[in-house]
Amino acid sequence: MQIVSSAPRSARPNPRSAGFSESLLAHLAARGLIDPLSAKRAEKVQAQSGERLDLILTRLGLVDEASIVEALSALLELPRLSASDFPESRAVDVDLPPEFLRTAQMIPVAHAEGRVTVAMGDPFNTDALSSLAFLLGHPIDAAIATVGDVERAIERLYDSKGPGRVAGLAQQSGGAQQSADEDIRRLEDLASDAPVIKLVNELIARAVEAQASDIHVEPWEDCLNIRLRIDGVLQMYDRLPKESHAAIASRIKIMARLDIAERRLPQDGRINSIVAGRNVDLRVATIPTIWGENVVLRILNRSSVALDFSHLGFSESDLVDLKRMLSEPNGMLLVTGPTGSGKTTTLYTALDRLNDSERKLFSVEDPVEYHMGGINQVQVAPRIGLTFSKALRSILRQDPDVIMIGEIRDLETAEIAIRASLTGHLVLSTLHTNSATASITRMLDMGVEDYLLGSTLVGVLAQRLVRRLCPSCRAPSEAGSAYIDRLIRVAEPALAKRAPSSKGLFKAVGCSKCRGTGFSGRTAVYELLSVTDDVRDGIVKRQGERQLEATATAAGMVPMLANGLAKALAGETTVEEVLRVTRADDAAI
């Protein structure tokens, strides 16, 4: 590991001074990380509390911790360290007290030429830094890192009992796991212990900070794996002793108000948590496996979702067509794709666009993922008889203008949706199919009459999500021009008017800003089928999927593969990402 370190300065600026606060806000504003209204809000809180501005910004959720660390690194002229810069073993031989390191939020990460580099979560804690220099007997070079990275390194390297967050927990849990059926109270007590509460709270906070969409708690034969899904890809977060599973699963179930005594049947619940001053909802689902209950927490962070079609990755030309479909007074617009393809976000973006005082909007969902003002949201409850079809029948008597159906799952729901669109309502819904034309054949296979579908359907949007290349570290790909030429031939007509040689293909590299993955965020690749007269005739004639696709393409639809390759040649993503999510038979390039 190579670290360019900087010696600790004898006089750091006062972090509570007006001058430093102004410099910090100016640095963040110059990089578009904070707006003037949020800056004024933070300054007002600082004036009232006297607290450091950097801490206020993260506590209120106005700026994420990683951006604050980047800013402090620049302002204090300290190197910025990421998780990949931390060593696999202790950098010094001195047996440092883990509680001291944890309280001071610092850890030695390198030792060379008589000097020790120390990663600091709090760069203003110079007193602790001097104490550490005394303990080590060496001069110190300071660097800055996120508090989470520092804490995880301390637990991994300096806690003699293993991961500090579950120290003692593994020893207690073994007996509880065996006797939980007879003594549920003991399991409740275990889940209420401070170590497991801290562990679960930290897990949720770190997942939100990393912009993960899901947390997976997976028991295996000899360990408990905790993984996060970030940008659509699962990444290992931690591996804990198997004995800790009972306490962690019970704690999550208590937070979600589930029955901790029931471990034989799946359960669903919801947790409302506050992370960095923001409300975050989590959907919790448990299912029994041979090694114990598998728990998945779906993070529904409304503040991290940008309800803007351009931000989601839609081109200007397609936005014109999509907005035209949404402006129709009646009809049905379908959004299709597999689980995790961004269908719900697209529908919420459409609802947000339609949400005004002149329209009455209803949604029927299972479950309601994001609460939106101005929209009457109904959550189905099949156990008490409130199904999609029953809710829709009632909604039609509420004089709605727009109805969003979470998913069309059966013929009864499909027929009610079509009837609603025929009687002057705009209906938005989702299906689980592989392409836009497959949605049409799926509806016909359900039993929907072809003439009704042809007369009500205004459009179908099929989409997937691919990871965006990190703009800070992406590098030109070594693929030759012949490869690009083949891509252009496959991607016509989407690339016909584009000059891909102006950018060419890029590859992922990895840096501190993208946590070493080479990717940052996701964008949609899609195909938008507009129901023209020719497509409508094809529906009534019950043309096959391929025939309908040819008809739609001739009418101007750009296939999903072509749309994705256009984004790859524009430097937004990689060809591998596009081929990972598009149909295999289209990937013969």
XYZ file of C-alpha atoms in Angstrom:
589
model
C 0.000 0.000 0.000
C 1.349 3.392 -1.002
C 0.203 6.374 1.007
C 1.408 9.895 0.477
C 1.034 11.286 3.950
C 1.255 14.681 5.494
C 2.749 15.599 8.828
C 0.218 16.880 11.370
C 0.119 20.642 11.340
C 0.866 22.349 14.616
C -2.208 24.571 14.387
C -5.343 23.259 12.749
C -8.073 25.818 12.002
C -10.830 26.095 14.585
C -13.620 23.917 13.123
C -16.251 26.033 14.907
C -14.960 29.355 13.579
C -16.938 31.380 11.056
C -13.962 31.446 8.691
C -13.634 27.672 8.527
C -17.393 27.209 8.163
C -17.416 29.619 5.226
C -14.510 27.804 3.586
C -16.209 24.420 4.031
C -19.516 25.626 2.604
C -17.772 27.344 -0.320
C -15.859 24.137 -1.111
C -19.047 22.055 -1.059
C -21.052 24.594 -3.055
C -18.370 24.814 -5.741
C -18.752 21.078 -6.307
C -22.544 21.140 -6.317
C -22.801 19.181 -3.061
C -24.958 21.695 -1.191
C -27.504 24.327 -2.212
C -27.808 27.830 -0.672
C -30.984 26.944 1.273
C -29.365 23.909 2.917
C -26.238 25.950 3.701
C -28.312 28.591 5.478
C -30.143 25.901 7.405
C -26.860 24.389 8.609
C -25.467 27.810 9.587
C -28.598 28.530 11.608
C -28.295 25.232 13.488
C -24.601 25.920 14.146
C -25.377 29.373 15.527
C -27.880 27.851 17.942
C -25.891 24.785 19.014
C -22.252 25.840 18.615
C -21.570 22.415 17.118
C -19.040 21.865 14.334
C -20.484 22.532 10.896
C -19.131 19.328 9.341
C -20.924 17.275 11.999
C -24.137 19.243 11.543
C -24.124 18.680 7.789
C -23.881 14.900 8.150
C -26.293 14.696 11.096
C -28.982 16.584 9.183
C -28.336 14.484 6.079
C -27.502 17.551 3.978
C -24.129 16.169 2.819
C -22.941 12.562 2.960
C -19.934 11.606 5.089
C -17.712 10.710 2.121
C -18.152 14.202 0.605
C -17.365 15.840 3.968
C -14.193 13.760 4.218
C -13.162 14.815 0.686
C -13.740 18.472 1.596
C -11.795 18.254 4.863
C -8.989 16.478 3.047
C -8.664 19.418 0.651
C -9.082 22.168 3.254
C -6.710 20.617 5.807
C -4.255 19.339 3.171
C -4.484 15.789 4.516
C -4.416 12.643 2.342
C -7.787 10.926 1.883
C -7.815 7.170 2.556
C -10.431 4.677 1.403
C -11.193 1.199 2.749
C -8.764 -0.357 0.243
C -5.884 1.627 1.794
C -6.240 -0.065 5.186
C -3.772 -2.922 5.849
C -4.666 -6.591 6.222
C -2.640 -6.807 9.449
C -1.547 -4.355 12.130
C 0.796 -1.666 10.899
C 2.646 -1.409 14.257
C 3.715 -3.967 16.848
C 2.408 -1.963 19.823
C -0.711 -3.542 21.379
C -2.953 -0.474 21.348
C -6.150 -0.468 23.471
C -9.094 -0.839 21.078
C -11.325 1.342 23.266
C -8.805 4.197 23.017
C -8.659 3.852 19.235
C -12.426 3.648 18.975
C -12.964 6.716 21.151
C -10.251 8.668 19.334
C -11.519 7.447 15.917
C -8.044 6.714 14.607
C -5.873 3.746 13.657
C -2.269 3.272 12.414
C -2.307 2.146 8.762
C 1.359 2.265 7.699
C 4.840 2.301 9.242
C 7.853 3.249 7.148
C 11.181 4.989 7.729
C 10.468 5.545 11.404
C 7.151 7.313 10.797
C 3.606 6.029 11.318
C 0.674 7.035 9.143
C -2.581 7.269 11.123
C -6.063 7.317 9.579
C -8.309 9.727 11.485
C -12.094 9.827 11.446
C -11.882 13.160 13.291
C -8.922 15.199 11.974
C -9.416 17.858 14.664
C -8.688 15.477 17.552
C -5.056 16.572 17.854
C -4.849 15.749 21.568
C -5.588 12.085 20.899
C -3.099 12.157 18.025
C -0.387 13.416 20.412
C -1.286 10.659 22.893
C -1.012 8.055 20.148
C 2.384 9.409 19.126
C 3.516 9.008 22.736
C 2.221 5.404 22.873
C 3.942 4.491 19.621
C 7.181 6.349 20.266
C 7.295 7.496 16.633
C 6.441 10.707 14.771
C 3.038 10.556 13.113
C 1.714 11.520 9.688
C -2.024 12.184 9.701
C -4.525 11.136 7.047
C -8.327 11.287 6.948
C -10.937 8.567 6.353
C -14.618 8.002 7.065
C -15.499 7.059 10.625
C -17.058 3.823 9.379
C -13.868 2.706 7.634
C -11.824 3.501 10.730
C -14.199 1.654 13.075
C -14.301 -1.447 10.895
C -10.516 -1.532 10.736
C -10.250 -1.216 14.528
C -12.684 -4.069 15.041
C -10.888 -6.241 12.507
C -7.324 -5.603 13.692
C -7.432 -4.689 17.377
C -10.328 -6.480 19.018
C -8.882 -9.721 20.355
C -12.327 -11.287 20.600
C -13.024 -10.944 16.889
C -15.340 -8.347 15.403
C -15.916 -5.817 18.181
C -19.560 -5.272 17.330
C -20.352 -8.856 18.296
C -17.740 -9.366 20.997
C -19.352 -11.544 23.622
C -22.458 -11.905 21.484
C -21.293 -15.108 19.823
C -20.602 -16.691 23.213
C -24.072 -15.815 24.490
C -25.972 -16.788 21.365
C -25.002 -20.431 21.165
C -27.196 -21.459 24.072
C -29.974 -19.138 23.021
C -30.071 -20.664 19.547
C -30.573 -24.128 21.017
C -33.169 -23.168 23.605
C -35.090 -20.428 21.784
C -38.116 -22.664 21.228
C -38.473 -23.163 24.989
C -37.465 -19.691 26.158
C -38.494 -16.857 23.827
C -37.928 -14.321 26.592
C -34.245 -15.181 26.624
C -34.058 -14.551 22.896
C -35.770 -11.179 23.391
C -33.242 -10.293 26.090
C -30.405 -11.265 23.775
C -31.799 -9.103 20.961
C -32.041 -6.191 23.406
C -28.359 -6.323 24.417
C -26.322 -3.243 23.556
C -23.818 -4.994 21.214
C -26.470 -6.357 18.864
C -28.448 -3.098 18.892
C -25.294 -1.217 17.945
C -24.468 -3.775 15.256
C -27.862 -3.620 13.544
C -28.056 0.179 13.752
C -24.567 0.510 12.301
C -25.379 -1.996 9.556
C -28.397 0.053 8.460
C -26.455 3.324 8.652
C -23.521 1.982 6.596
C -25.872 0.515 4.002
C -27.667 3.847 3.581
C -24.335 5.664 3.408
C -23.162 3.287 0.662
C -26.476 3.857 -1.190
C -27.260 0.158 -1.044
C -30.716 -0.994 -2.108
C -30.804 -4.171 0.006
C -29.209 -5.744 3.073
C -28.918 -9.545 3.049
C -28.429 -11.434 6.342
C -27.606 -14.985 5.260
C -26.937 -17.873 7.665
C -24.708 -20.657 6.374
C -23.370 -23.825 7.926
C -20.346 -22.234 9.602
C -20.864 -18.449 9.464
C -23.280 -15.572 9.009
C -22.746 -13.556 5.828
C -23.949 -9.987 5.554
C -24.019 -8.616 2.022
C -25.163 -5.311 0.520
C -26.602 -4.842 -2.951
C -24.965 -1.710 -4.341
C -25.749 -0.552 -7.882
C -27.515 -3.849 -8.472
C -24.559 -6.066 -7.498
C -24.165 -7.914 -4.185
C -20.995 -7.071 -2.248
C -19.698 -8.700 0.938
C -20.025 -6.421 3.963
C -19.085 -8.703 6.855
C -18.731 -12.347 7.894
C -19.735 -13.026 11.502
C -19.784 -16.118 13.752
C -22.756 -18.379 13.075
C -23.768 -18.075 16.737
C -24.579 -14.376 16.278
C -27.392 -15.138 13.840
C -30.139 -15.694 16.425
C -29.598 -12.343 18.128
C -29.261 -10.349 14.897
C -32.321 -11.916 13.256
C -34.353 -11.452 16.435
C -33.313 -7.814 16.732
C -34.386 -7.094 13.152
C -37.698 -8.903 13.696
C -38.369 -6.906 16.869
C -37.680 -3.650 15.000
C -40.059 -4.783 12.230
C -42.686 -5.874 14.791
C -42.606 -9.465 13.619
C -43.141 -12.590 15.720
C -39.703 -13.658 16.902
C -41.111 -16.991 18.073
C -42.196 -17.880 14.522
C -39.211 -19.219 12.602
C -40.970 -21.837 10.458
C -42.931 -19.502 8.158
C -41.940 -16.451 6.065
C -42.817 -13.050 7.526
C -42.947 -9.514 6.152
C -42.634 -6.273 8.047
C -41.423 -2.698 7.925
C -38.901 -0.629 9.872
C -38.772 3.150 10.077
C -35.273 4.329 10.972
C -33.538 7.689 11.185
C -30.128 7.773 9.507
C -28.085 10.993 9.418
C -31.195 12.994 10.263
C -33.296 11.439 7.466
C -36.219 9.055 7.713
C -35.470 5.766 5.970
C -38.037 3.006 5.503
C -36.953 -0.621 5.274
C -39.070 -3.519 4.050
C -38.163 -6.676 5.944
C -38.721 -10.185 4.594
C -37.718 -13.392 6.368
C -37.771 -16.958 5.063
C -36.626 -20.176 6.794
C -33.694 -22.046 5.252
C -31.898 -25.191 6.353
C -29.305 -23.074 8.213
C -31.733 -20.602 9.800
C -33.828 -17.596 8.845
C -32.626 -15.619 5.840
C -33.447 -11.923 6.319
C -33.531 -9.290 3.587
C -34.031 -5.592 4.287
C -35.070 -3.496 1.262
C -33.975 0.114 1.781
C -36.601 2.632 0.668
C -34.713 5.906 0.925
C -37.034 8.471 -0.677
C -34.369 11.199 -0.489
C -31.988 9.173 -2.678
C -34.532 8.710 -5.477
C -34.499 11.434 -8.128
C -37.960 11.549 -9.708
C -36.737 13.019 -12.968
C -36.850 11.191 -16.297
C -33.633 12.800 -17.574
C -31.770 11.755 -14.421
C -33.086 8.205 -14.851
C -31.405 7.986 -18.262
C -34.123 8.790 -20.802
C -33.108 10.638 -23.959
C -34.786 13.865 -25.060
C -36.455 12.254 -28.089
C -37.905 9.416 -26.019
C -38.998 11.866 -23.330
C -41.140 13.651 -25.921
C -42.934 10.377 -26.705
C -43.223 9.388 -23.041
C -44.633 12.760 -22.008
C -47.111 12.573 -24.886
C -48.323 9.199 -23.585
C -48.679 10.602 -20.068
C -50.687 13.553 -21.376
C -53.360 11.250 -22.818
C -56.709 11.696 -21.024
C -57.270 7.939 -21.029
C -55.519 4.737 -22.001
C -53.001 2.340 -20.492
C -49.214 2.658 -20.237
C -47.256 -0.416 -19.152
C -43.745 -0.532 -17.673
C -42.126 -3.956 -17.836
C -38.957 -5.667 -16.718
C -37.646 -8.105 -14.094
C -37.489 -7.450 -10.366
C -35.014 -4.666 -9.583
C -35.156 -3.050 -13.021
C -36.431 0.317 -11.774
C -40.084 -0.079 -12.813
C -41.457 1.360 -9.567
C -39.161 4.392 -9.714
C -40.264 5.076 -13.296
C -43.932 4.846 -12.307
C -43.423 7.143 -9.317
C -41.654 9.611 -11.606
C -44.662 9.511 -13.928
C -47.030 10.028 -10.980
C -44.927 12.921 -9.720
C -45.227 14.561 -13.139
C -49.019 14.086 -13.202
C -49.527 15.126 -9.580
C -51.279 18.504 -9.586
C -54.382 20.089 -8.083
C -56.483 19.421 -11.195
C -56.171 15.622 -11.079
C -57.165 12.980 -8.569
C -54.574 10.204 -8.451
C -54.832 6.757 -6.893
C -52.283 3.989 -6.576
C -52.851 0.348 -5.609
C -49.612 -1.263 -4.448
C -48.247 -4.290 -2.633
C -46.607 -2.834 -0.654
C -46.624 0.971 -0.827
C -42.924 1.705 -1.258
C -42.782 5.522 -1.118
C -45.310 7.821 0.488
C -46.161 10.714 -1.833
C -48.242 13.748 -0.972
C -51.230 14.408 -3.215
C -51.662 10.737 -4.181
C -54.229 8.436 -2.592
C -52.178 5.296 -1.997
C -53.867 1.979 -1.208
C -51.963 -1.057 0.032
C -53.547 -4.397 -0.804
C -54.100 -6.902 1.989
C -55.089 -10.296 0.530
C -55.440 -11.822 4.020
C -58.521 -9.671 4.656
C -59.791 -9.824 1.092
C -58.433 -6.478 -0.145
C -56.963 -7.663 -3.450
C -55.854 -5.622 -6.459
C -59.154 -6.297 -8.249
C -61.336 -5.434 -5.247
C -59.390 -2.232 -4.557
C -59.645 -1.217 -8.220
C -63.409 -1.699 -8.284
C -63.753 0.603 -5.284
C -61.338 3.171 -6.709
C -63.415 3.469 -9.895
C -66.241 4.791 -7.707
C -63.925 7.480 -6.274
C -63.886 9.560 -9.493
C -60.134 9.199 -10.205
C -58.274 10.698 -13.163
C -55.098 8.570 -12.946
C -54.736 5.077 -11.479
C -51.409 3.368 -10.868
C -51.568 -0.406 -10.399
C -48.492 -1.925 -8.785
C -48.633 -5.019 -11.002
C -51.117 -6.719 -13.328
C -50.961 -10.311 -12.122
C -54.111 -11.943 -13.436
C -56.941 -11.634 -15.952
C -59.366 -10.101 -13.456
C -56.990 -7.222 -12.666
C -56.163 -6.782 -16.366
C -59.834 -6.572 -17.343
C -60.593 -3.968 -14.659
C -57.560 -1.928 -15.774
C -58.732 -2.008 -19.386
C -62.280 -1.097 -18.367
C -60.910 1.845 -16.395
C -58.888 3.057 -19.379
C -61.969 2.738 -21.630
C -64.066 4.896 -19.294
C -61.867 7.970 -19.275
C -58.980 7.098 -16.925
C -55.239 6.984 -17.490
C -53.926 3.689 -16.121
C -50.248 3.031 -15.325
C -49.059 -0.441 -14.392
C -46.220 -2.972 -14.532
C -45.692 -6.469 -15.871
C -42.848 -8.956 -15.525
C -41.786 -9.667 -19.119
C -38.508 -9.544 -21.064
C -39.401 -6.971 -23.720
C -41.994 -4.402 -24.721
C -43.670 -6.661 -27.291
C -43.642 -9.590 -24.841
C -45.973 -7.514 -22.626
C -48.540 -7.442 -25.411
C -48.416 -11.195 -25.984
C -48.517 -11.751 -22.198
C -51.748 -9.733 -21.895
C -53.264 -11.662 -24.792
C -52.207 -14.963 -23.213
C -53.924 -13.905 -19.984
C -57.184 -13.791 -21.913
C -57.517 -10.073 -22.673
C -59.471 -9.484 -25.883
C -57.192 -8.283 -28.686
C -59.513 -5.472 -29.823
C -59.778 -4.128 -26.260
C -56.009 -4.198 -25.765
C -55.404 -2.558 -29.135
C -57.843 0.254 -28.405
C -56.627 1.041 -24.863
C -52.850 0.532 -24.895
C -50.933 3.767 -25.601
C -47.393 2.507 -24.979
C -45.064 -0.009 -23.339
C -41.736 0.813 -21.707
C -39.349 -2.107 -21.149
C -36.270 -1.318 -19.087
C -33.235 -2.630 -17.228
C -30.659 -0.924 -15.008
C -26.935 -0.871 -15.769
C -24.163 0.567 -13.654
C -22.765 3.952 -14.656
C -19.018 4.244 -15.100
C -17.362 6.375 -12.439
C -16.476 9.655 -14.218
C -13.422 10.120 -11.994
C -11.574 6.941 -12.926
C -13.001 5.471 -16.140
C -10.395 4.754 -18.792
C -10.538 4.145 -22.563
C -11.105 0.508 -23.438
C -8.565 -1.452 -25.457
C -11.277 -2.712 -27.832
C -10.287 -2.123 -31.467
C -12.190 -0.234 -34.137
C -13.425 -3.495 -35.735
C -15.220 -4.297 -32.486
C -16.820 -0.851 -32.462
C -17.875 -1.282 -36.110
C -19.674 -4.518 -35.231
C -21.432 -2.753 -32.371
C -22.554 0.018 -34.699
C -24.034 -2.504 -37.129
C -25.955 -4.236 -34.326
C -27.071 -1.001 -32.715
C -28.590 0.595 -35.820
C -30.696 2.670 -36.010
C -29.937 4.058 -32.526
C -26.325 4.833 -33.504
C -26.970 5.894 -37.078
C -26.707 9.591 -36.271
C -24.085 9.230 -33.533
C -20.329 9.540 -33.971
C -19.090 6.982 -31.430
C -15.458 7.540 -32.334
C -15.685 10.901 -30.571
C -15.767 9.025 -27.251
C -15.463 5.326 -27.908
C -15.650 2.598 -25.334
C -14.541 2.939 -21.724
C -13.777 0.433 -18.978
C -14.111 0.444 -15.199
C -10.968 1.137 -13.143
C -11.812 1.929 -9.510
C -10.981 4.780 -7.142
C -11.881 6.068 -3.671
C -14.940 7.923 -4.961
C -16.538 4.727 -6.297
C -15.207 2.489 -3.476
C -12.911 0.727 -5.896
C -15.723 -0.668 -8.066
C -15.259 1.549 -11.124
C -19.001 2.321 -11.126
C -21.107 4.994 -9.476
C -24.883 4.880 -9.665
C -27.102 3.314 -12.300
C -28.916 4.369 -15.446
C -31.725 2.813 -17.451
C -31.411 1.036 -20.778
C -34.817 0.678 -22.330
C -37.067 0.368 -25.349
C -40.188 2.521 -25.680
C -42.944 1.080 -27.840
C -45.471 3.630 -29.014
C -48.758 2.030 -30.131
C -49.144 3.353 -33.668
C -51.850 2.288 -36.112
C -49.556 -0.425 -37.526
C -48.803 -1.787 -34.043
C -52.505 -1.672 -33.182
C -53.318 -3.678 -36.315
C -50.650 -6.202 -35.304
C -52.257 -6.569 -31.862
C -55.722 -7.147 -33.337
C -54.252 -9.700 -35.770
C -52.490 -11.380 -32.807
C -49.063 -11.164 -34.412
C -46.240 -12.975 -32.615
C -43.662 -11.222 -30.476
C -41.058 -11.063 -33.259
C -43.517 -9.716 -35.780
C -44.725 -7.047 -33.392
C -41.116 -6.102 -32.624
C -40.343 -5.681 -36.318
C -43.470 -3.553 -36.749
C -42.615 -1.373 -33.743
C -38.979 -0.973 -34.839
C -40.121 0.084 -38.315
C -42.356 2.659 -36.600
C -39.373 4.110 -34.702
C -38.833 1.982 -31.588
C -35.148 1.607 -30.678
C -34.465 -1.904 -29.299
C -33.095 -2.145 -25.777
C -29.751 -3.588 -26.874
C -29.211 -0.724 -29.294
C -30.121 1.822 -26.621
C -27.626 0.242 -24.220
C -24.820 0.097 -26.781
C -25.406 3.746 -27.593
C -24.829 4.539 -23.912
C -21.697 2.374 -23.887
C -20.299 4.243 -26.886
C -21.180 7.532 -25.182
C -18.964 6.539 -22.225
C -21.825 6.133 -19.728
C -21.416 2.400 -19.128
C -19.576 -0.645 -20.481
C -20.581 -3.107 -23.171
C -20.294 -5.909 -20.599
C -22.892 -4.197 -18.417
C -25.272 -3.839 -21.352
C -24.897 -7.482 -22.378
C -25.376 -8.556 -18.754
C -28.933 -7.220 -18.639
C -30.182 -7.521 -22.238
C -31.487 -10.646 -23.909
C -28.842 -13.243 -24.775
C -30.166 -13.825 -28.280
C -29.703 -10.136 -29.041
C -26.129 -10.175 -27.786
C -24.592 -11.870 -30.833
C -22.304 -9.112 -31.962
